[in-house]
Short mmCIF file of C-alpha atoms and ligand atoms in Angstrom, two decimals:
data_model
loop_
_atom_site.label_atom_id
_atom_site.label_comp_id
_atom_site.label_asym_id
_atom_site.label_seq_id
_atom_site.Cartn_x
_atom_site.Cartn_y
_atom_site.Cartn_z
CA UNK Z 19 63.17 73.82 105.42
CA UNK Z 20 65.81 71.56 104.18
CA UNK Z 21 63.09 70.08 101.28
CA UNK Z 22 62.44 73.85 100.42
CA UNK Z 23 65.80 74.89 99.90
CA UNK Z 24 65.93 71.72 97.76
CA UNK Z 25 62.94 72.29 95.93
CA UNK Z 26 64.23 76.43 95.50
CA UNK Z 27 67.56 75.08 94.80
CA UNK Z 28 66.01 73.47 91.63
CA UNK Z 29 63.71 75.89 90.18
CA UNK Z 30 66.89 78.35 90.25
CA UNK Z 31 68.67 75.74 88.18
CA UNK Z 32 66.37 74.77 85.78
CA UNK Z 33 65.15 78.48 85.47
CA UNK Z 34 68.38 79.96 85.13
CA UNK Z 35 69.02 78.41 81.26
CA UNK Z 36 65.74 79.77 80.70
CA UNK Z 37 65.87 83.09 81.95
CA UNK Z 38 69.16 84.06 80.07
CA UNK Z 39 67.49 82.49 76.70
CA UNK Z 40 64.45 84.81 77.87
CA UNK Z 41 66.45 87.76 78.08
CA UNK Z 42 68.53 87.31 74.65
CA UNK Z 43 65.11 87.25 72.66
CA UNK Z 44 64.08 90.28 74.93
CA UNK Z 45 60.84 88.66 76.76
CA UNK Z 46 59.90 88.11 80.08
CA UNK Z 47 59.29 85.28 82.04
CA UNK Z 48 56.41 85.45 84.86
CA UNK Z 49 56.38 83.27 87.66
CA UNK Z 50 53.47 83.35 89.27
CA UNK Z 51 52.92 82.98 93.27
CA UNK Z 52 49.86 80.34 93.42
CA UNK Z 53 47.99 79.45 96.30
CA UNK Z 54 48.22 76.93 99.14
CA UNK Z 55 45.77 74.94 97.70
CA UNK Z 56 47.91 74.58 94.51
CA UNK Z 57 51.36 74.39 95.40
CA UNK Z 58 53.58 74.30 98.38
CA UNK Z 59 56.56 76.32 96.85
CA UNK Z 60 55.82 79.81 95.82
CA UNK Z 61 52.66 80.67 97.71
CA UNK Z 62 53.89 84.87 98.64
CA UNK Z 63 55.70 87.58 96.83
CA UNK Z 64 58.19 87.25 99.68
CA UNK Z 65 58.90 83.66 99.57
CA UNK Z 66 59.03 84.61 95.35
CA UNK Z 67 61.38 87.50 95.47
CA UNK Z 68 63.83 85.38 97.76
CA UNK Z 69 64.15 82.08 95.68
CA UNK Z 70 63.25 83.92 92.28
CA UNK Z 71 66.39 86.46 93.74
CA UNK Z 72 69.61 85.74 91.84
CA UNK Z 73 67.38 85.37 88.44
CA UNK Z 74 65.27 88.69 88.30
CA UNK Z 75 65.92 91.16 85.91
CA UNK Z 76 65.98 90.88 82.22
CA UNK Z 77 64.60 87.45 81.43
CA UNK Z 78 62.49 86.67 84.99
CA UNK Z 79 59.90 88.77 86.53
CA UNK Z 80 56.58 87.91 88.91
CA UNK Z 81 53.42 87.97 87.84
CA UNK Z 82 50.77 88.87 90.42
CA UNK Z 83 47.62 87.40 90.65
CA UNK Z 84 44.60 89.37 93.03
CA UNK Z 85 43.19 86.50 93.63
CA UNK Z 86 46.09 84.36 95.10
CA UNK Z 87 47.43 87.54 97.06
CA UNK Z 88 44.19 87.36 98.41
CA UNK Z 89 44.35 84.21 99.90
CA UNK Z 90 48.14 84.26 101.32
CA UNK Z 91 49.01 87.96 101.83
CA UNK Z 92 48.23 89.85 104.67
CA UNK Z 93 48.17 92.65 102.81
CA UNK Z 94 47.59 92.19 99.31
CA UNK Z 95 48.54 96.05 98.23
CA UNK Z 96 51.84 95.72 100.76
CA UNK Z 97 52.49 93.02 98.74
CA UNK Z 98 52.07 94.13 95.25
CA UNK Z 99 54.61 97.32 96.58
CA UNK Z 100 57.19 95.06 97.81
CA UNK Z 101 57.53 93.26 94.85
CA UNK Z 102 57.85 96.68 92.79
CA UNK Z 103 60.19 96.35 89.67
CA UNK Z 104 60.05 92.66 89.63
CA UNK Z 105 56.29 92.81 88.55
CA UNK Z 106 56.35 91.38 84.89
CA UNK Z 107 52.62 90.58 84.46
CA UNK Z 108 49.15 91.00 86.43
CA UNK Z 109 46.02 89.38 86.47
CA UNK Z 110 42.78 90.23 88.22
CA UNK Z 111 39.36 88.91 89.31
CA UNK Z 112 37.39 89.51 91.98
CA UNK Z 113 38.27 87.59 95.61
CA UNK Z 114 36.16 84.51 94.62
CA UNK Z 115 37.39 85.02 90.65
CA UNK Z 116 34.23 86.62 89.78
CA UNK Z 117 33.52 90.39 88.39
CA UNK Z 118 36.24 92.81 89.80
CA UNK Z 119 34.43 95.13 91.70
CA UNK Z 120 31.57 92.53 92.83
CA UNK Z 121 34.02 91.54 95.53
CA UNK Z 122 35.82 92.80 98.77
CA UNK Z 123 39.11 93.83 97.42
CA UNK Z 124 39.93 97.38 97.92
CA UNK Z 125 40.39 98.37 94.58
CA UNK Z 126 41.19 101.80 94.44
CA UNK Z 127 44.04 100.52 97.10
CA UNK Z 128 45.43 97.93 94.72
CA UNK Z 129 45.56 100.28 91.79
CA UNK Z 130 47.47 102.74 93.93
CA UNK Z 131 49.63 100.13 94.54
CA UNK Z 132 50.45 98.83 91.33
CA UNK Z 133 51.42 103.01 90.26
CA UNK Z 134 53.86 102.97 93.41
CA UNK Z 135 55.45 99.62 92.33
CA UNK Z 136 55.47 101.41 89.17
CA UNK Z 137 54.03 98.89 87.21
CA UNK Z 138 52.56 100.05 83.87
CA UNK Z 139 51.34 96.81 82.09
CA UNK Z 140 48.26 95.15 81.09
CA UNK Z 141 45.27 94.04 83.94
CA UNK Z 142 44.83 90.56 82.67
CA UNK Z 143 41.61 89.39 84.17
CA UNK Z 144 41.47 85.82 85.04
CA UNK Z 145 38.39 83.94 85.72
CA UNK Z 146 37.50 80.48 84.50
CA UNK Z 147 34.23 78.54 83.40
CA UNK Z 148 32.06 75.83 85.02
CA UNK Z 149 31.16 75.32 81.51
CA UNK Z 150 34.62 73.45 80.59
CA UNK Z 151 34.23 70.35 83.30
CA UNK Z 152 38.39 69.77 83.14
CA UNK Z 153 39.00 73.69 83.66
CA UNK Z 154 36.07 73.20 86.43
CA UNK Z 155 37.47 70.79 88.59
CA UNK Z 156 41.24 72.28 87.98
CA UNK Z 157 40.06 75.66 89.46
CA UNK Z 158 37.66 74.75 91.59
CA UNK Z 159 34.81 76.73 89.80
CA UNK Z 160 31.74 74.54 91.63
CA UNK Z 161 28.93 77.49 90.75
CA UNK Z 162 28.74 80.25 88.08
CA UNK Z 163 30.66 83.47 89.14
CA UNK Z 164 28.63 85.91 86.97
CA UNK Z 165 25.12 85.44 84.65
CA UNK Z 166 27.84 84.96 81.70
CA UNK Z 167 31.71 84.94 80.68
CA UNK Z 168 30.86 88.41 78.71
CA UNK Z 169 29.33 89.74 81.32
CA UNK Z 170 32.36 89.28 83.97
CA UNK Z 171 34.45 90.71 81.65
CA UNK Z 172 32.23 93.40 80.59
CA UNK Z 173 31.71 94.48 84.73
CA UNK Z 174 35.28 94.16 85.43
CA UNK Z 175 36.56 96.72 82.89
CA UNK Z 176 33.45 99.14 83.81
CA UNK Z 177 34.73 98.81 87.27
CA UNK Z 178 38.60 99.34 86.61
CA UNK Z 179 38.36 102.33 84.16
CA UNK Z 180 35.92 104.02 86.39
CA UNK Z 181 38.89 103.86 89.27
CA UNK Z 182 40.81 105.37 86.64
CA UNK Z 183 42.60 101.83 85.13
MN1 MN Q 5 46.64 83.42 87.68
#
């Protein structure tokens, strides 16, 4: 715990100059909660909205990712409503980064969250490639996740604007 506050101690610093440049040019900076496999320091929304604390507002936000709250929350939607007004950006993909909808997220749940946190920006869906052998190996993509990129893409917006996205 001593490391961590360390380690949160210096991402506030070296954010802060950042964040108030951010907010005198009027844009948002995300900071994305990533995975245990990925990092050790900002793996929840809680853990997030505590070191991220004395920086959010104008200039720092969160940006949610399904697929990471997947892994670490208990409850992904909980999750996505607890971090309300600090949501800046969010991407989705299904629970193994394949097709929204071809997964085991409760999607109509999620969306219902993201209304109550009030958040009214783009879906950014996020999958990667086998195709690309450095993006490969960096995420972990060891099989293809749909019969093509196009068709992902294509699937996941059929599936989010039929739940009304
Ligand atoms: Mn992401």
């Amino acid at each position: 715990e001593t490391q961590r506050a360390e380690v949160v101690g210096e991402l506030r610093d070296n954010l802060a100059p950042l964040a108030r440049e951010a907010a005198a040019i009027g844009v948002t900076l995300a900071v994305e909660p990533l995975n245990r496999y990925e990092t050790s320091v900002l793996n929840t929304v809680a853990q997030s909205l505590d070191a991220l604390a004395p920086l959010l507002g104008a200039g720092v936000g969160l940006a949610l990712d399904t697929y990471h709250l997947n892994i670490e929350e208990k409850r992904p939607a909980d999750a996505v409503r607890a971090a309300g007004a600090a949501i800046a950006h969010v991407q989705v993909c299904g629970s193994d980064r394949g097709a929204v909808g071809d997964d085991h997220t409760d999607w109509p749940e999620m969306l219902r969250a993201l209304d109550d946190a009030g958040y009214r920006g783009v879906l950014g869906l996020e999958s990667f490639t086998g195709e690309n052998a450095t993006i490969a190996v960096a995420a972990s993509v060891w099989r293809p996740l749909a019969a093509s990129q196009d068709d992902l893409a294509a699937r996941s917006i059929a599936h989010l604007r039929a739940l009304g996205a």
